[in-house]
Short mmCIF file of C-alpha atoms in Angstrom, two decimals:
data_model
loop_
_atom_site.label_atom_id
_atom_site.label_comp_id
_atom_site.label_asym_id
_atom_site.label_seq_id
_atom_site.Cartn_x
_atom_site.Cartn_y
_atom_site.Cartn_z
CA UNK E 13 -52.47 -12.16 -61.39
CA UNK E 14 -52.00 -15.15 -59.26
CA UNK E 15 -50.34 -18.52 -59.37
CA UNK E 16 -49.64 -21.70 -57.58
CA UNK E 17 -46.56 -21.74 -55.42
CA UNK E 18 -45.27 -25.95 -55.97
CA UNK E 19 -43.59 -25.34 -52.66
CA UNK E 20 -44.54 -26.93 -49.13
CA UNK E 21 -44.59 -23.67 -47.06
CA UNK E 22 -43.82 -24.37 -43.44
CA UNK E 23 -46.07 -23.69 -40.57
CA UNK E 24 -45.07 -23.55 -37.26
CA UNK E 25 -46.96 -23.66 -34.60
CA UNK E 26 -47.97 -21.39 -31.87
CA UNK E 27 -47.40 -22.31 -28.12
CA UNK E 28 -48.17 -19.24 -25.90
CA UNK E 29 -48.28 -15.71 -26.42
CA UNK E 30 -48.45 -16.32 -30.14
CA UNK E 31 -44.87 -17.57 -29.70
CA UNK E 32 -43.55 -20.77 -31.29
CA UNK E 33 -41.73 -23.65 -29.09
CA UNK E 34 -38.06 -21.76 -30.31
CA UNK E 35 -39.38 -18.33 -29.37
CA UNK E 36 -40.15 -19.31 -26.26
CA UNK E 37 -37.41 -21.12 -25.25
CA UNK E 38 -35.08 -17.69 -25.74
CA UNK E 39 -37.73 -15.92 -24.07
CA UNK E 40 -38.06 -18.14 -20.74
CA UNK E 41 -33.94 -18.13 -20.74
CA UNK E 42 -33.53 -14.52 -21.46
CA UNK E 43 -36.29 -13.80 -18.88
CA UNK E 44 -34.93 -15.77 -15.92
CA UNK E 45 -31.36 -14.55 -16.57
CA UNK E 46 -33.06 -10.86 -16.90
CA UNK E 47 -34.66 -11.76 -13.36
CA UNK E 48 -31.65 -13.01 -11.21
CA UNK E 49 -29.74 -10.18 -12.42
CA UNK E 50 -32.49 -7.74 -10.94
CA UNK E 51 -32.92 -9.50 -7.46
CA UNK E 52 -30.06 -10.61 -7.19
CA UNK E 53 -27.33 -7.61 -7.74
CA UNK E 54 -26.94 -5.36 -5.00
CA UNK E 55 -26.79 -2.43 -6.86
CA UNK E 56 -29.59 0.73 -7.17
CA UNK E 57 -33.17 -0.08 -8.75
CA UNK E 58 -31.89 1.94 -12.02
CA UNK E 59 -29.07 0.02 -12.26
CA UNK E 60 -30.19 -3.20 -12.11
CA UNK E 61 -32.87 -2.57 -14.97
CA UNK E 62 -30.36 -1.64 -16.84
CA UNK E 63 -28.22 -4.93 -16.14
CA UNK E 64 -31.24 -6.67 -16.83
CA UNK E 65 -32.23 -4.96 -19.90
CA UNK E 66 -29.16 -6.77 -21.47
CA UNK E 67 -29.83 -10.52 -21.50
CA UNK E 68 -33.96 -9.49 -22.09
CA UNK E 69 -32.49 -7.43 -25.35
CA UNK E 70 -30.16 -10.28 -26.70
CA UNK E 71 -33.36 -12.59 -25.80
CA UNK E 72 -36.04 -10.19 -28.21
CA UNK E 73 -33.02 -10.54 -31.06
CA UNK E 74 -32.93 -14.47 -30.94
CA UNK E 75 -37.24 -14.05 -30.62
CA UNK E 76 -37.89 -12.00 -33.79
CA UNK E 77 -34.54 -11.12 -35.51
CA UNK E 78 -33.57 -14.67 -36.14
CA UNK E 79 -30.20 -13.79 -34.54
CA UNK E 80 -28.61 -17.66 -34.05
CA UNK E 81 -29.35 -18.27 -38.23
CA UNK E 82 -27.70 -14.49 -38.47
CA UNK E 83 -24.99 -15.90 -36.52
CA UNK E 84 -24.74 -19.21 -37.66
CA UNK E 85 -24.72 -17.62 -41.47
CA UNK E 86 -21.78 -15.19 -40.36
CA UNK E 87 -20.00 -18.15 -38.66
CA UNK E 88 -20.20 -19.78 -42.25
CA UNK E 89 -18.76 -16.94 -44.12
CA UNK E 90 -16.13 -16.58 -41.57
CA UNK E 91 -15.00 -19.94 -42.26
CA UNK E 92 -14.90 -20.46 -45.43
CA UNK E 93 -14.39 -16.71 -46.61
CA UNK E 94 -10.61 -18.15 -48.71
CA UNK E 95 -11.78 -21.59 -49.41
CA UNK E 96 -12.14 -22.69 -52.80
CA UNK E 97 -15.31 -24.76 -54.72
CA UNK E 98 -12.83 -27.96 -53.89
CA UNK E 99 -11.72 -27.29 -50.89
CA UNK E 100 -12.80 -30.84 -48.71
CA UNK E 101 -14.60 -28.68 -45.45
CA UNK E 102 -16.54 -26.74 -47.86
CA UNK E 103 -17.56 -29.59 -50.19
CA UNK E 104 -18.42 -31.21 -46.62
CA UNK E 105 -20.39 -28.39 -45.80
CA UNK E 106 -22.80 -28.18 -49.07
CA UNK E 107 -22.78 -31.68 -48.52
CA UNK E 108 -21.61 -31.54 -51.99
CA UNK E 109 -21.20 -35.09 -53.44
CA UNK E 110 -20.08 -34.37 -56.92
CA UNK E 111 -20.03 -32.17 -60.01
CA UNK E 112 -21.16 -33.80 -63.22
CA UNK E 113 -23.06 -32.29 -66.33
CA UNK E 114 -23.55 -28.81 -65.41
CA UNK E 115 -25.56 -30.08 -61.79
CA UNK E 116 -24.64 -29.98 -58.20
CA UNK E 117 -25.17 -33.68 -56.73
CA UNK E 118 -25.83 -32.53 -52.89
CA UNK E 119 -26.81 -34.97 -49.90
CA UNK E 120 -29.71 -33.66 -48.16
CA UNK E 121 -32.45 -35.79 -45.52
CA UNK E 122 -34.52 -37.03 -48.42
CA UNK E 123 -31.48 -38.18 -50.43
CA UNK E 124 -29.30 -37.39 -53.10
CA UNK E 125 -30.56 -34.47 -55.70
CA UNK E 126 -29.50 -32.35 -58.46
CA UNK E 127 -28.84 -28.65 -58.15
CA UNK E 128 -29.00 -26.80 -61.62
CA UNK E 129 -27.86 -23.38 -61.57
CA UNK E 130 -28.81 -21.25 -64.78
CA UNK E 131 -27.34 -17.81 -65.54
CA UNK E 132 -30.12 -15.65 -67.22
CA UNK E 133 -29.35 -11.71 -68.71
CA UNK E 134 -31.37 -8.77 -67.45
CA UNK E 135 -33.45 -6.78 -69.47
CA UNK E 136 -35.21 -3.36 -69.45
CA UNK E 137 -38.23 -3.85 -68.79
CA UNK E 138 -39.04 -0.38 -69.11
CA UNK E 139 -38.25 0.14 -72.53
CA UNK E 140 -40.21 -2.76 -73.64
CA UNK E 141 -43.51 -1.56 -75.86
CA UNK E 142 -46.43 -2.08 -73.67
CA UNK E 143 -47.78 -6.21 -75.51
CA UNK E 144 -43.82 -7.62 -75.15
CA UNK E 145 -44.15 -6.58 -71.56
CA UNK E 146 -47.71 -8.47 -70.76
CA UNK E 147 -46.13 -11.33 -73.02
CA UNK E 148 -42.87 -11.47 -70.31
CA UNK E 149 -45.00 -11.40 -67.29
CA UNK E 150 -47.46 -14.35 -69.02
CA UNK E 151 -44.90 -16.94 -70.07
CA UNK E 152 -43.07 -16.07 -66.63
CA UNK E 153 -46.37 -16.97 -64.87
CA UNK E 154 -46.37 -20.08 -67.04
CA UNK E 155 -42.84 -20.80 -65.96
CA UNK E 156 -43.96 -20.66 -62.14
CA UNK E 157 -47.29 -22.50 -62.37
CA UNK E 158 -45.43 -25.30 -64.82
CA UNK E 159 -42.40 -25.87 -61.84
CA UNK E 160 -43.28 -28.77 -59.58
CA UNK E 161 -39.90 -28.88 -57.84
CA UNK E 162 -38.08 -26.28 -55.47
CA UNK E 163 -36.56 -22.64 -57.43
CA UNK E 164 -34.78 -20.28 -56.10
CA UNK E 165 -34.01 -16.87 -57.97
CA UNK E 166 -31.03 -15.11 -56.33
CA UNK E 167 -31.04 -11.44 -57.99
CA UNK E 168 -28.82 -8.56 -57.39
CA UNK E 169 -29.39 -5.16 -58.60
CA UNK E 170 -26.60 -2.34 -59.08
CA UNK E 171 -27.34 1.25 -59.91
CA UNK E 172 -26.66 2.24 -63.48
CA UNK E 173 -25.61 6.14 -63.80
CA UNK E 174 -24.55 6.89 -67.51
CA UNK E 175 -23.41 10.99 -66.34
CA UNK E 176 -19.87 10.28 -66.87
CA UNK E 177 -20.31 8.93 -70.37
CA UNK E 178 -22.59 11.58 -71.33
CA UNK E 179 -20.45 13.77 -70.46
CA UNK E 180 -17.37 12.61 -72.10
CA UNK E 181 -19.44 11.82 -74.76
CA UNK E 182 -21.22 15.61 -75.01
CA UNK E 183 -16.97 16.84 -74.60
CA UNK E 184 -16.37 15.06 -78.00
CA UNK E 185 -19.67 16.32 -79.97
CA UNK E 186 -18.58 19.85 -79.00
CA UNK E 187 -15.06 19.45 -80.11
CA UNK E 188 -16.52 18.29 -83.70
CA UNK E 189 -19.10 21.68 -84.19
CA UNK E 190 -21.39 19.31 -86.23
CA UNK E 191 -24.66 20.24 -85.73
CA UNK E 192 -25.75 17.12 -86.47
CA UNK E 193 -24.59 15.17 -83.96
CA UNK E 194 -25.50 17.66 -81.47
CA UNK E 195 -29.05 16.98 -82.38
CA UNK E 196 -28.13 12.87 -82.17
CA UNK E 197 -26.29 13.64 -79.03
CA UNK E 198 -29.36 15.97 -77.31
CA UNK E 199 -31.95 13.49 -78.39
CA UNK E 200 -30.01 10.73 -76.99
CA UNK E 201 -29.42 12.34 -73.54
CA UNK E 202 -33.19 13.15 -73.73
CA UNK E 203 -34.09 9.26 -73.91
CA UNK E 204 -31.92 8.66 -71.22
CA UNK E 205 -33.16 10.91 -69.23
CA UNK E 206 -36.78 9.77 -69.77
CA UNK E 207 -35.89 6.21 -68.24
CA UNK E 208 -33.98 7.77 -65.25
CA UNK E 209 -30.60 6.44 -66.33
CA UNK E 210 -29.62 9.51 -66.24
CA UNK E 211 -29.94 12.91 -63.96
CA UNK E 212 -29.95 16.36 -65.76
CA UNK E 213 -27.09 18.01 -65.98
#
């Protein structure tokens, strides 16, 4: 299944060594730093690589780990880990304009735009009989290919373990000696179980 991504992607390009222009910029100053530290401590070979091995290190992190947005995204945080929506730095940081019908008005290079942001409720997939699940996947493929301006889907999962509630729940079923809603109570453990909400116990 494919579809078309609206998006610009961004290329960068390559200079050297299949590095880009900001790649090698760390590399060339972590290198030479790397280098006077070897000739030019008066210390034992061993050492020195070692001494050197520092600045080359931080220097591979800024390459390929994309340490300075790591740091510049902690800095951030740090910041503004009390403030409040209207608080003025942080409004001046989103470059945040104004709230008005539900939208974000934000500044950004090409001018003023709208931010939506939409709250949507998880389901289980899982469960869903085999046609509503190709039916999901098709009108979210429409969704994609109808978008023409930029989305982003922030998503967070958290684990879901019903054992406790089973549990309690199995406590009170015994206490009642119906052997009815042990069956109810078995064959609902059972589904659980199925879907891997659960882990036997």
């Amino acid at each position: 299944m494919t579809y078309e991504i609206p998006q610009s992607l961004q290329y960068k390009e390559r200079i050297v060594f299949n590095l880009t222009l900001e790649q090698f910029i760390y590399a060339a100053i972590s290198g030479f730093i790397a280098f006077l530290l070897y000739a030019k401590l008066h210390y034992s070979i061993p050492a020195r690589i070692a001494i050197a091995c520092i600045p080359a290190g931080i220097g591979l992190l800024f390459m390929y780990c994309d340490l300075w947005t790591k740091i510049s995204d902690w800095w951030a945080w740090y910041r503004f880990r009390k403030a409040t929506m209207f608080d003025p730095e942080l409004k001046k940081y989103l470059k945040l304009n104004a709230i008005e019908n539900s939208c974000y008005y934000v500044q950004t290079k090409q001018g003023e735009k709208r931010i939506a942001v939409l709250k949507i409720e998880p389901l289980n997939f899982k469960i869903k009989p085999k046609e509503e699940r190709d039916n999901i996947i098709h009108s979210f493929q429409k969704l994609l290919n109808a978008l023409d301006f930029p989305i982003q889907f922030a998503m967070y999962t958290d684990d879901l373990n019903l054992n406790k509630y089973l549990r309690e729940l199995g406590d009170r079923v015994q206490k009642t000696k119906n052997p009815v809603s042990k069956d109810l109570f078995n064959a609902h453990k059972n589904y659980f179980y199925i879907f891997g909400l659960v882990s036997p116990f």
